[in-house]
Coordinates of C-alpha atoms in Angstrom, one line a residue:
Chain L
M1 CA 0.4 -0.2 0.3
T2 CA 1.4 3.3 -1.0
D3 CA 0.9 6.3 1.0
R4 CA -1.8 7.9 -0.6
L5 CA -3.7 4.2 -0.6
N6 CA -4.5 2.3 1.8
L7 CA -7.3 -0.6 2.7
S8 CA -10.2 1.3 3.1
L9 CA -9.7 3.3 0.6
L10 CA -9.8 0.4 -1.9
R11 CA -12.3 -1.3 -0.1
K12 CA -14.6 2.0 -1.0
L13 CA -14.2 1.9 -4.1
V14 CA -15.1 -1.8 -4.7
Q15 CA -18.6 -1.2 -3.5
L16 CA -18.9 1.9 -5.5
L17 CA -18.4 -0.1 -7.7
A18 CA -20.2 -3.1 -6.7
F19 CA -23.1 -0.1 -5.8
L20 CA -23.3 1.6 -8.5
F21 CA -23.1 -3.0 -10.4
L22 CA -26.1 -4.5 -8.3
V23 CA -28.0 -1.3 -8.4
Y24 CA -27.5 -0.1 -11.9
G25 CA -25.6 -3.4 -13.4
S26 CA -28.7 -3.8 -16.1
A27 CA -27.4 -1.1 -17.9
I28 CA -24.3 -3.1 -18.2
V29 CA -25.3 -6.6 -18.2
G30 CA -28.6 -5.7 -20.1
F31 CA -32.3 -5.9 -19.2
Y32 CA -32.8 -9.6 -19.2
T33 CA -29.6 -11.0 -18.0
A34 CA -30.0 -8.7 -15.4
D35 CA -32.7 -10.8 -14.6
K36 CA -30.9 -14.5 -14.7
I37 CA -28.7 -13.5 -12.5
S38 CA -31.3 -13.5 -9.5
G39 CA -30.3 -14.8 -6.5
A40 CA -26.5 -15.8 -7.3
L41 CA -25.0 -13.1 -4.9
P42 CA -25.6 -12.9 -1.5
A43 CA -25.8 -9.7 -1.5
L44 CA -28.9 -6.7 -0.9
A45 CA -29.7 -5.7 -3.8
C46 CA -33.0 -5.5 -4.1
A47 CA -35.4 -7.6 -6.6
Y48 CA -38.0 -4.2 -6.9
D49 CA -35.2 -2.2 -8.1
Q50 CA -35.7 -2.8 -11.9
Q51 CA -32.5 -1.6 -12.8
T52 CA -30.7 -3.9 -10.4
A53 CA -28.2 -6.7 -12.0
D54 CA -28.6 -9.0 -8.6
Y55 CA -31.5 -10.3 -6.8
C56 CA -30.8 -10.8 -2.8
T57 CA -30.6 -14.0 -2.1
L58 CA -32.9 -13.8 0.7
I59 CA -36.6 -13.3 -1.4
P60 CA -36.2 -17.4 -3.6
F61 CA -35.8 -18.2 0.2
Q62 CA -38.6 -16.1 1.7
H63 CA -40.6 -17.2 -1.1
Q64 CA -39.8 -21.3 -1.5
M65 CA -40.8 -21.5 1.8
D66 CA -44.4 -20.0 0.9
H67 CA -44.9 -21.2 -2.5
R68 CA -43.6 -24.4 -2.5
V69 CA -42.1 -25.7 1.0
G70 CA -45.1 -24.7 3.3
M71 CA -47.4 -25.8 0.3
V72 CA -46.5 -28.8 -0.1
I73 CA -46.8 -29.5 3.6
N74 CA -50.2 -28.6 4.1
A75 CA -51.7 -29.7 0.1
G76 CA -49.5 -33.4 0.1
G77 CA -46.7 -34.0 -2.2
D78 CA -43.2 -35.0 -2.3
L79 CA -41.1 -32.6 0.3
L80 CA -37.6 -33.5 -1.2
K81 CA -38.9 -32.1 -4.8
A82 CA -40.5 -28.7 -2.8
L83 CA -36.8 -28.0 -1.3
L84 CA -34.9 -28.3 -4.1
P85 CA -35.3 -25.1 -5.3
S86 CA -34.0 -23.4 -1.8
L87 CA -31.1 -26.2 -2.0
I88 CA -30.4 -24.5 -5.2
T89 CA -31.0 -21.5 -3.6
L90 CA -27.9 -22.2 -0.9
G91 CA -26.0 -23.5 -2.7
T92 CA -25.1 -20.8 -5.2
F93 CA -25.2 -18.9 -2.0
L94 CA -22.2 -20.9 -0.8
L95 CA -20.4 -21.1 -4.4
M96 CA -20.2 -17.5 -4.2
F97 CA -19.7 -17.7 -0.3
V98 CA -16.8 -19.6 0.3
V99 CA -15.2 -17.4 -2.5
L100 CA -15.3 -14.3 -0.9
N101 CA -16.6 -15.6 3.0
K102 CA -18.2 -12.5 4.9
A103 CA -16.2 -10.4 2.4
F104 CA -19.5 -9.5 0.6
C105 CA -20.4 -7.5 3.6
G106 CA -18.2 -5.4 4.4
W107 CA -16.8 -4.4 0.0
I108 CA -19.7 -5.8 -1.9
C109 CA -23.0 -5.0 -0.1
P110 CA -25.2 -1.7 -1.4
L111 CA -26.6 -1.4 2.4
G112 CA -23.5 -1.5 3.8
F113 CA -21.8 0.7 1.6
F114 CA -24.1 3.5 2.2
Q115 CA -24.5 3.0 6.0
E116 CA -20.6 4.4 5.3
V117 CA -21.7 6.9 3.8
L118 CA -23.5 8.1 5.8
S119 CA -21.3 7.1 8.7
L120 CA -19.1 9.3 6.6
I121 CA -21.3 12.3 6.2
G122 CA -21.6 12.6 9.6
Q123 CA -18.4 13.0 10.7
K124 CA -17.6 15.4 7.7
L125 CA -20.3 17.3 9.2
G126 CA -18.8 17.5 12.6
L127 CA -21.7 15.2 14.7
R128 CA -20.6 13.7 18.2
R129 CA -20.2 10.5 16.7
I130 CA -20.9 7.4 19.1
E131 CA -17.5 5.9 18.0
S132 CA -18.6 2.5 20.5
L133 CA -21.4 1.1 20.9
P134 CA -21.5 0.0 25.2
E135 CA -21.2 -3.7 25.6
G136 CA -24.0 -4.7 26.7
L137 CA -25.9 -3.2 23.9
V138 CA -23.8 -4.7 21.9
L139 CA -24.7 -8.1 23.4
R140 CA -27.8 -8.1 23.4
V141 CA -28.8 -6.8 19.6
R142 CA -26.5 -9.7 18.4
P143 CA -29.6 -12.6 18.4
F144 CA -31.8 -10.0 17.0
K145 CA -30.3 -11.6 13.1
W146 CA -30.7 -14.9 13.5
V147 CA -33.6 -14.1 14.7
I148 CA -34.7 -12.5 12.0
L149 CA -33.5 -14.8 9.2
L150 CA -35.0 -18.1 11.0
L151 CA -39.1 -15.8 11.7
L152 CA -38.9 -13.6 8.5
V153 CA -36.7 -15.2 6.1
F154 CA -37.7 -18.6 7.2
G155 CA -40.0 -19.0 10.1
L156 CA -43.5 -16.4 8.5
P157 CA -43.0 -16.9 5.4
L158 CA -43.0 -21.1 6.2
L159 CA -46.5 -20.7 7.9
A160 CA -48.1 -18.1 5.4
G161 CA -47.4 -21.0 3.0
L162 CA -49.0 -23.6 5.4
G163 CA -51.9 -21.7 5.6
S164 CA -51.4 -20.7 9.2
V165 CA -50.8 -16.7 8.7
G166 CA -52.3 -14.5 6.0
H167 CA -50.4 -14.1 2.3
E168 CA -48.8 -10.7 3.5
L169 CA -46.5 -12.3 6.1
G170 CA -45.3 -14.7 2.9
S171 CA -42.2 -12.6 2.3
P172 CA -41.5 -10.1 5.6
Y173 CA -38.4 -10.0 5.6
C174 CA -38.8 -8.3 2.2
S175 CA -41.7 -6.0 3.3
I176 CA -39.5 -4.5 6.1
C177 CA -35.5 -4.0 4.3
P178 CA -34.2 -0.4 4.2
S179 CA -32.3 -2.1 0.8
R180 CA -35.2 -2.4 -1.0
I181 CA -36.5 1.3 -0.2
L182 CA -32.9 2.3 -0.4
T183 CA -31.8 0.5 -3.9
T184 CA -35.5 1.5 -5.5
L185 CA -34.6 5.0 -4.6
A186 CA -31.7 5.3 -5.9
A187 CA -33.2 4.2 -8.7
G188 CA -35.4 7.4 -9.2
D189 CA -38.0 4.7 -8.4
T190 CA -40.3 6.3 -5.2
S191 CA -43.4 4.1 -5.5
Q192 CA -41.6 1.5 -2.7
V193 CA -42.3 4.5 -0.2
Y194 CA -45.6 3.8 0.7
L195 CA -47.9 3.0 3.6
D196 CA -49.8 -0.1 2.4
T197 CA -54.1 0.0 3.7
S198 CA -55.0 -3.1 1.9
S199 CA -54.8 -4.9 5.1
D200 CA -54.3 -4.5 9.1
G201 CA -50.8 -6.9 7.9
Y202 CA -49.9 -5.2 5.2
F203 CA -49.8 -1.9 7.2
V204 CA -47.7 -2.4 9.6
L205 CA -45.1 -4.3 7.3
S206 CA -45.2 -1.4 5.6
L207 CA -44.8 0.9 8.8
I208 CA -42.0 -0.6 9.8
A209 CA -39.8 -0.9 6.4
N210 CA -40.4 3.2 7.0
L211 CA -40.1 3.0 10.4
L212 CA -36.7 1.4 9.9
F213 CA -35.6 2.8 7.1
G214 CA -35.7 6.2 8.6
L215 CA -33.8 5.3 12.2
M216 CA -31.0 3.8 9.8
L217 CA -31.5 7.1 7.9
A218 CA -30.6 8.9 11.7
W219 CA -28.5 6.6 13.5
G220 CA -26.1 6.0 10.4
L221 CA -25.0 9.7 11.0
F222 CA -23.5 8.5 14.6
V223 CA -23.6 5.0 15.1
R224 CA -21.4 2.8 12.6
Q225 CA -23.4 0.2 10.6
P226 CA -26.6 0.7 12.9
F227 CA -28.2 -2.2 10.1
C228 CA -25.3 -4.5 9.8
R229 CA -25.9 -5.8 13.2
I230 CA -29.5 -6.9 12.8
C231 CA -29.1 -7.8 9.1
P232 CA -30.5 -11.9 8.8
M233 CA -27.1 -11.7 6.1
L234 CA -25.1 -11.3 7.9
A235 CA -26.6 -14.1 9.9
L236 CA -26.7 -16.6 7.1
H237 CA -22.8 -15.7 6.3
A238 CA -22.2 -16.1 9.4
A239 CA -24.0 -19.9 9.5
F240 CA -21.4 -20.6 6.9
R241 CA -18.8 -18.6 7.6
S242 CA -15.8 -21.2 8.4
I243 CA -16.4 -22.9 4.7
G244 CA -14.9 -19.7 3.6
L245 CA -11.9 -18.7 2.2
V246 CA -10.7 -15.6 3.4
R247 CA -10.2 -15.9 6.8
L248 CA -9.0 -13.4 9.5
V249 CA -6.6 -15.1 12.3
K250 CA -4.9 -13.7 14.5
Q251 CA -1.1 -14.8 17.1
G252 CA -1.8 -12.5 20.1
K253 CA 0.9 -11.1 22.1
P254 CA 1.2 -9.8 25.8
R255 CA 0.7 -6.5 23.8
C256 CA -2.1 -7.1 22.7
E257 CA -4.2 -7.3 25.8
K258 CA -3.3 -3.6 26.8
C259 CA -3.9 -2.2 23.5
G260 CA -7.0 -2.7 21.6
L261 CA -7.0 -0.6 19.4
C262 CA -7.7 -4.0 16.3
A263 CA -11.9 -3.5 18.8
K264 CA -11.6 0.2 18.7
A265 CA -11.4 -0.3 14.8
C266 CA -14.2 -2.2 14.6
P267 CA -17.6 -1.0 13.0
M268 CA -19.3 -3.8 14.4
D269 CA -18.3 -3.1 18.6
I270 CA -16.9 -7.0 18.6
R271 CA -14.8 -6.8 21.4
E272 CA -13.3 -10.6 20.8
I273 CA -11.3 -9.4 18.5
H274 CA -8.8 -8.5 21.3
T275 CA -10.0 -10.0 24.0
E276 CA -9.1 -13.2 22.4
M277 CA -5.7 -15.2 22.5
E278 CA -6.3 -18.1 22.1
Q279 CA -7.9 -19.2 19.1
R280 CA -5.5 -18.3 15.8
D281 CA -10.0 -17.9 13.6
V282 CA -11.1 -14.7 14.9
L283 CA -14.1 -14.8 11.9
F284 CA -16.4 -13.4 14.2
A285 CA -20.4 -13.5 13.5
D286 CA -20.6 -10.4 13.4
C287 CA -17.6 -9.9 11.1
T288 CA -17.4 -8.4 7.6
L289 CA -14.1 -9.2 7.3
C290 CA -13.9 -5.0 6.6
G291 CA -10.2 -5.0 7.7
R292 CA -9.6 -2.2 9.5
C293 CA -8.7 -4.3 12.9
V294 CA -5.8 -5.5 10.7
E295 CA -5.6 -1.7 9.5
F296 CA -5.3 -0.7 12.8
C297 CA -3.3 -3.3 15.2
P298 CA 0.1 -1.9 15.7
D299 CA 2.2 -5.1 16.1
K300 CA 4.1 -7.0 12.5
E301 CA 0.8 -9.5 11.8
V302 CA -0.2 -10.0 15.2
L303 CA -3.8 -10.0 12.9
Q304 CA -3.9 -10.8 8.8
L305 CA -6.7 -11.0 6.4
K306 CA -5.8 -14.3 4.4
Y307 CA -7.1 -16.5 1.4
V308 CA -7.0 -19.9 2.7
T309 CA -3.3 -20.2 3.3
L310 CA -1.9 -17.2 1.3
P311 CA -1.0 -13.3 3.6
L312 CA -3.7 -10.4 1.3
F313 CA -3.4 -8.1 4.2
K314 CA -1.2 -8.2 7.4
A315 CA -0.6 -5.9 10.6
D316 CA 2.4 -3.9 10.5
P317 CA 3.6 -1.2 12.1
A318 CA 5.3 1.2 9.6
Y319 CA 1.5 0.6 7.4
F320 CA -0.4 1.5 11.4
K321 CA 1.8 5.1 11.7
R322 CA 0.6 6.4 8.6
R323 CA -2.8 5.4 8.9
K324 CA -3.5 6.4 12.1
Q325 CA -1.7 9.8 10.8
A326 CA -4.6 9.5 7.5
Q327 CA -6.9 9.4 9.7
G328 CA -6.0 12.1 11.5
Q329 CA -5.9 14.3 9.2
W330 CA -9.3 12.6 7.7
E331 CA -11.3 13.4 10.9
K332 CA -10.0 16.6 11.4
R333 CA -11.3 17.7 8.1
N334 CA -15.5 18.8 8.5
L335 CA -17.5 21.1 8.1
L336 CA -18.6 22.1 12.4
A337 CA -14.3 22.1 12.6
W338 CA -13.8 24.3 9.3
W339 CA -17.0 27.0 10.7
R340 CA -14.8 27.5 14.0
K341 CA -12.3 28.2 12.0
R342 CA -14.1 30.6 10.1
R343 CA -15.5 32.7 13.2
G344 CA -12.9 32.2 15.4
G345 CA -11.0 34.2 12.3
A346 CA -13.4 36.7 11.5
A347 CA -13.7 37.2 15.1
Chain S
M1 CA -41.9 13.8 -27.7
I2 CA -43.7 10.5 -28.7
P3 CA -47.4 11.7 -29.4
R4 CA -49.1 10.3 -27.0
T5 CA -53.7 10.6 -27.3
L6 CA -56.2 10.3 -25.4
I7 CA -59.4 9.6 -27.8
L8 CA -62.1 8.6 -26.1
T9 CA -63.4 6.4 -23.2
A10 CA -64.9 3.4 -25.6
L11 CA -68.2 2.4 -25.7
L12 CA -69.0 -1.1 -24.6
A13 CA -69.7 -1.7 -28.8
L14 CA -66.3 -0.2 -29.8
T15 CA -64.9 -2.5 -27.2
G16 CA -66.0 -5.3 -29.1
T17 CA -65.5 -4.1 -32.5
T18 CA -62.1 -4.0 -31.3
Q19 CA -62.0 -7.9 -29.8
A20 CA -63.1 -9.1 -33.2
A21 CA -59.8 -9.0 -34.0
L22 CA -57.1 -12.3 -33.7
S23 CA -56.4 -11.9 -30.5
W24 CA -55.3 -13.6 -27.2
S25 CA -57.1 -12.6 -24.0
S26 CA -56.3 -14.5 -21.1
Q27 CA -59.3 -16.6 -19.3
L28 CA -59.8 -15.0 -16.1
P29 CA -60.5 -17.0 -12.9
P30 CA -63.9 -16.2 -11.7
N31 CA -62.7 -15.4 -8.5
P32 CA -60.9 -12.2 -8.6
H33 CA -58.7 -13.4 -5.4
A34 CA -57.3 -16.0 -7.3
D35 CA -54.0 -15.1 -8.0
H36 CA -54.0 -16.7 -11.4
A37 CA -50.8 -15.1 -12.8
G38 CA -49.0 -16.5 -10.2
H39 CA -46.8 -15.1 -7.9
G40 CA -45.1 -11.9 -8.7
G41 CA -46.6 -11.9 -13.2
H42 CA -44.1 -15.1 -13.6
G43 CA -47.5 -17.7 -14.3
G44 CA -48.7 -20.6 -12.1
R45 CA -48.1 -23.4 -11.4
G46 CA -49.6 -27.4 -12.5
A47 CA -52.4 -27.0 -13.4
G48 CA -51.6 -25.1 -16.6
T49 CA -53.3 -21.7 -17.9
P50 CA -55.3 -21.1 -19.8
F51 CA -56.0 -18.8 -22.7
I52 CA -58.7 -17.9 -25.4
L53 CA -57.8 -16.9 -28.6
R54 CA -60.0 -14.7 -29.7
D55 CA -62.0 -14.5 -33.1
G56 CA -59.1 -17.4 -34.0
D57 CA -61.3 -19.4 -37.2
G58 CA -59.3 -20.0 -39.5
A59 CA -55.8 -19.3 -37.5
T60 CA -53.0 -21.5 -36.8
A61 CA -51.6 -21.3 -33.0
Q62 CA -48.7 -22.3 -31.6
L63 CA -46.1 -22.0 -28.4
R64 CA -42.5 -20.4 -28.4
L65 CA -40.4 -22.1 -26.3
P66 CA -37.7 -19.1 -24.7
T67 CA -35.1 -21.5 -27.2
L68 CA -37.7 -20.6 -30.3
V69 CA -38.7 -24.1 -30.3
R70 CA -42.0 -23.9 -31.1
R71 CA -44.7 -25.9 -30.1
A72 CA -48.9 -26.7 -31.7
L73 CA -51.4 -26.2 -30.5
E74 CA -54.9 -26.8 -30.6
P75 CA -57.6 -24.0 -29.5
D76 CA -61.1 -26.0 -29.1
A77 CA -64.5 -24.6 -30.7
Q78 CA -64.0 -21.3 -28.1
G79 CA -59.8 -20.4 -29.0
L80 CA -60.1 -22.4 -25.3
V81 CA -55.3 -22.9 -24.9
T82 CA -54.5 -24.5 -21.7
L83 CA -51.0 -23.8 -21.4
Q84 CA -48.6 -26.0 -19.9
P85 CA -45.3 -25.6 -18.3
S86 CA -42.6 -26.1 -20.5
G87 CA -40.1 -27.1 -18.7
L88 CA -38.5 -24.4 -19.0
L89 CA -38.6 -20.9 -17.0
S90 CA -38.4 -17.7 -19.2
Y91 CA -41.1 -15.8 -21.6
H92 CA -42.9 -18.0 -23.5
L93 CA -45.1 -16.4 -26.7
L94 CA -48.4 -17.5 -28.4
L95 CA -48.6 -17.1 -31.9
A96 CA -51.7 -17.1 -33.6
T97 CA -51.2 -16.5 -37.6
R98 CA -54.1 -16.6 -40.3
S99 CA -53.2 -15.5 -43.9
S100 CA -55.3 -14.7 -46.9
P101 CA -55.0 -12.9 -50.2
G102 CA -55.1 -9.4 -48.7
R103 CA -54.2 -9.7 -45.8
E104 CA -51.7 -11.7 -43.0
E105 CA -53.5 -11.4 -39.4
V106 CA -50.6 -11.7 -36.2
A107 CA -51.7 -11.7 -32.3
L108 CA -48.5 -12.0 -29.5
R109 CA -49.4 -12.0 -26.2
Y110 CA -46.2 -13.0 -24.1
H111 CA -46.5 -15.3 -20.7
Y112 CA -43.7 -16.7 -18.3
L113 CA -43.5 -19.7 -17.0
N114 CA -41.8 -21.2 -14.4
G115 CA -39.4 -24.7 -14.7
K116 CA -36.0 -24.7 -15.3
P117 CA -33.4 -21.5 -15.9
S118 CA -33.7 -21.3 -19.5
D119 CA -29.8 -20.5 -21.0
A120 CA -31.8 -17.9 -23.4
S121 CA -32.3 -14.1 -22.7
P122 CA -35.5 -13.1 -23.7
S123 CA -34.7 -10.6 -26.0
L124 CA -33.4 -14.0 -28.4
L125 CA -37.7 -14.4 -28.1
V126 CA -39.1 -10.9 -28.5
N127 CA -36.7 -10.3 -31.5
S128 CA -37.4 -13.2 -33.2
R129 CA -39.6 -12.5 -36.7
K130 CA -42.7 -13.7 -35.9
A131 CA -44.7 -11.7 -38.3
T132 CA -43.8 -9.1 -40.7
L133 CA -45.5 -6.7 -38.9
D134 CA -44.5 -7.2 -35.5
I135 CA -45.2 -5.2 -31.9
I136 CA -42.4 -5.7 -29.5
P137 CA -42.3 -5.2 -26.1
A138 CA -39.0 -2.9 -25.0
P139 CA -38.5 -4.8 -22.8
L140 CA -40.8 -6.8 -20.7
T141 CA -41.5 -6.4 -17.1
R142 CA -39.7 -8.0 -15.1
E143 CA -39.9 -10.3 -12.0
H144 CA -42.0 -7.9 -8.9
Q145 CA -43.2 -6.1 -11.3
R146 CA -46.5 -6.2 -13.9
Y147 CA -47.8 -4.1 -16.0
Q148 CA -50.1 -2.0 -13.8
A149 CA -53.0 1.3 -14.0
N150 CA -50.7 4.9 -15.0
G151 CA -47.6 3.0 -15.7
A152 CA -45.5 4.0 -19.2
Y153 CA -44.9 1.1 -21.3
H154 CA -42.3 1.2 -24.7
Y155 CA -42.6 -0.6 -27.5
L156 CA -41.0 -1.1 -30.9
L157 CA -43.4 -1.5 -34.1
R158 CA -41.1 -3.4 -37.0
Y159 CA -42.6 -4.0 -40.3
G160 CA -39.9 -6.8 -41.6
D161 CA -36.5 -6.1 -40.3
L162 CA -37.2 -2.6 -39.7
P163 CA -38.7 -0.2 -37.0
L164 CA -41.5 1.3 -38.7
A165 CA -42.0 5.0 -38.3
N166 CA -45.6 6.8 -38.5
T167 CA -47.7 3.5 -37.9
E168 CA -51.2 4.1 -35.7
V169 CA -51.2 1.9 -33.0
R170 CA -54.0 1.8 -30.4
L171 CA -55.2 0.8 -26.9
T172 CA -58.1 -0.8 -25.6
T173 CA -59.0 -1.8 -22.2
S174 CA -61.5 -4.7 -21.2
N175 CA -62.1 -1.9 -18.9
G176 CA -63.2 -0.1 -22.2
S177 CA -60.6 2.9 -22.8
V178 CA -59.6 3.3 -26.3
L179 CA -56.2 4.9 -26.8
S180 CA -54.2 6.0 -29.7
T181 CA -50.4 6.5 -30.2
T182 CA -48.2 7.1 -33.6
S183 CA -44.2 5.7 -34.0
D184 CA -41.7 7.9 -33.7
H185 CA -38.8 8.2 -36.7
R186 CA -37.5 4.7 -34.5
G187 CA -40.3 3.3 -34.4
R188 CA -40.7 3.5 -30.6
L189 CA -44.0 4.2 -28.9
S190 CA -45.2 3.8 -25.6
F191 CA -48.9 4.0 -23.3
T192 CA -49.4 4.7 -20.0
L193 CA -52.0 2.1 -19.5
P194 CA -55.5 3.9 -18.3
D195 CA -56.5 3.9 -14.2
D196 CA -59.6 2.8 -16.3
F197 CA -61.0 -0.3 -13.2
P198 CA -64.3 0.5 -12.5
E199 CA -64.6 -0.1 -9.0
V200 CA -60.7 -0.5 -7.2
Q201 CA -60.6 -3.0 -3.8
A202 CA -57.9 -2.1 -1.7
G203 CA -55.0 -5.2 -2.1
R204 CA -53.8 -6.5 -5.4
G205 CA -55.8 -9.7 -4.6
A206 CA -59.2 -8.2 -4.4
N207 CA -59.5 -7.2 -7.7
R208 CA -59.3 -9.0 -11.0
P209 CA -56.8 -8.1 -13.8
A210 CA -58.0 -6.4 -17.1
E211 CA -57.1 -6.9 -20.7
F212 CA -55.1 -4.4 -22.9
L213 CA -54.8 -5.1 -26.4
L214 CA -52.3 -2.8 -29.1
S215 CA -53.4 -3.0 -32.4
A216 CA -51.0 -1.9 -35.5
T217 CA -52.6 -2.3 -39.2
H218 CA -49.6 -1.3 -42.2
T219 CA -50.7 -2.0 -45.8
Q220 CA -48.0 -2.7 -47.8
A221 CA -47.3 -4.5 -51.7
G222 CA -50.6 -4.8 -51.8
T223 CA -51.5 -6.8 -48.6
Q224 CA -52.6 -5.5 -45.3
H225 CA -50.8 -6.3 -41.9
L226 CA -52.7 -6.2 -38.4
T227 CA -50.8 -6.8 -35.3
T228 CA -52.5 -7.6 -31.7
L229 CA -50.3 -7.8 -29.0
S230 CA -51.8 -8.7 -25.9
A231 CA -51.9 -8.2 -22.0
D232 CA -53.1 -8.3 -18.6
Y233 CA -52.9 -5.5 -16.5
H234 CA -53.3 -4.6 -12.8
A235 CA -55.1 -1.6 -10.7
D236 CA -52.4 0.8 -9.5
P237 CA -51.3 0.1 -6.3
A238 CA -51.5 3.7 -5.7
H239 CA -54.9 3.6 -4.7
W240 CA -54.5 1.5 -0.9
R241 CA -50.8 3.1 -0.9
S242 CA -50.0 5.9 0.8
A243 CA -46.9 7.7 -0.4
L244 CA -47.7 10.8 1.9
G245 CA -47.6 8.2 4.0
G246 CA -45.2 6.4 3.5
W247 CA -42.8 9.3 3.8
L248 CA -44.1 11.2 6.9
A249 CA -43.6 7.5 8.4
L250 CA -39.8 7.5 7.5
L251 CA -39.6 11.1 8.8
G252 CA -41.2 10.1 11.6
G253 CA -38.2 7.1 11.8
F254 CA -35.5 9.4 11.6
V255 CA -36.9 12.2 13.7
G256 CA -37.0 9.1 16.7
G257 CA -33.9 7.8 15.6
L258 CA -32.3 11.4 16.3
A259 CA -34.3 11.8 19.6
V260 CA -32.8 8.1 21.2
V261 CA -30.0 9.2 19.7
Q262 CA -30.0 12.9 22.1
F263 CA -32.0 10.8 24.8
S264 CA -29.1 8.1 25.3
R265 CA -26.3 10.6 24.8
N266 CA -28.0 12.8 27.6
S267 CA -28.8 8.9 29.8
S268 CA -24.9 8.1 29.4
E269 CA -24.2 11.6 30.2
E270 CA -26.1 11.9 34.1
N271 CA -24.6 8.3 34.5
A272 CA -20.8 9.6 34.0
R273 CA -21.7 12.1 36.4
D274 CA -23.3 10.6 39.1

């Protein structure tokens, strides 16, 4: 890495390109080809966006639970045959997942990128940011992603297919997903911002969706990655993280106990990266493989991003020094500081 | 700018006249709550989808698969054809043709069927040669997108291999509307489907879809070419969805989020003081 180019900047560039591809990609791959890629990339690219080049994998899961599995269980039939599309969806997800592991979250997801942009805006406005959430809150929030995955992506759609709940719960996660609103708005389509009055269920879901998106906008200015912490895609990734080829490994040293810079740098507040001293694999369930912990580790090769056994990026004292300096200068430049300086100068 | 003129809201008799052209229509389910088109507009499974070939005496009908493989269709005396899954996932084309001296008639209808993913892009089907005078959707709707009232949709009018400019194309709906537009110099045209459902109920499944029919006529070398393209369309969800309510809820979430941040900051500062 040169003085100007660092891992975070490289990641932002990749995220920007991924955002453009996932939100406007049909302009590149063609309108109909975009349809064919559906369900392949496990990023939150939304099928409701008519310009996207890809569909989020959570959409077919919900539809298959509702329209295939639930209905077959209800009406009787070949359950294995009904499960086959879900297994194929899972297979395509895993194929992509093996290649990049959880780096999809930190490097490709459009919603993750959008939250980083919000964070950047908050920082550049000079807002008093909450750099780390309290540990108790972080621990309390963590199970929500599993609840959302199991209940909204699999449970309720299955019950809808069984006829136990209304059809409005056939794709409840999509109904509340902030990415549906984000990607359609980014494509110039405002039709997904609505309150649906056709039934109580649709009304509640549409209300939650808009409130959640508004909350994410507000919290994104102050807190890093607020929605990622409860995202079911993070949970889906976490469930299979041991088979991904990209790894985050740690070779703890006694100095680590007093340091903790890696945990402070982590946008997901994974304090275990700091405290874990025994196991080498520190790819925790909430990790998005953004690599910030490696960047801000001051000790040589304590933290490493690896592709199987091949090192991709290692902690390095010289890099850390440059990176910390660059971060300090970057954070000093904001609108509030500029305004204060201007007023001070005028006075 | 493509000229688009609303001519009139048609009388039933006029709609009846239009229905006399060779055309496809879906056989609507008796219960409006029965979602005949399946989820997201991409076709039901298993039981087959019924279509009616209108004014089909003497016409030959076929199903064209995404791979352009042709299968003959045999409409019964009432013109009824039940479309069975082909095994391929993508758009299929119902095509009916009838020729007589000095006249060539073609009826087109695209329908999405489930099955195994096909390697063939829908562009192969829509751009394939199927009629001398062709109305090509540009493009077909994608998943989660159906034709709906107040939606603008685009088409290309082609004669032989070339775009056909300055030709009138009519749109009639089963709800009684008639619109007309003229193709531009590149053969392009667009329609905004009329919001003409007589009694809109709240909810997508509560409204039976209606049918629209595009028809174009062109005479060349002593032969009159008449082509129709049909599809179903749905009531505009704006009837039961409030955009203002959505934006207000979003704003409420934003303001609430700011309030929570402020509240938690005050609490932690108080705790720190204590």
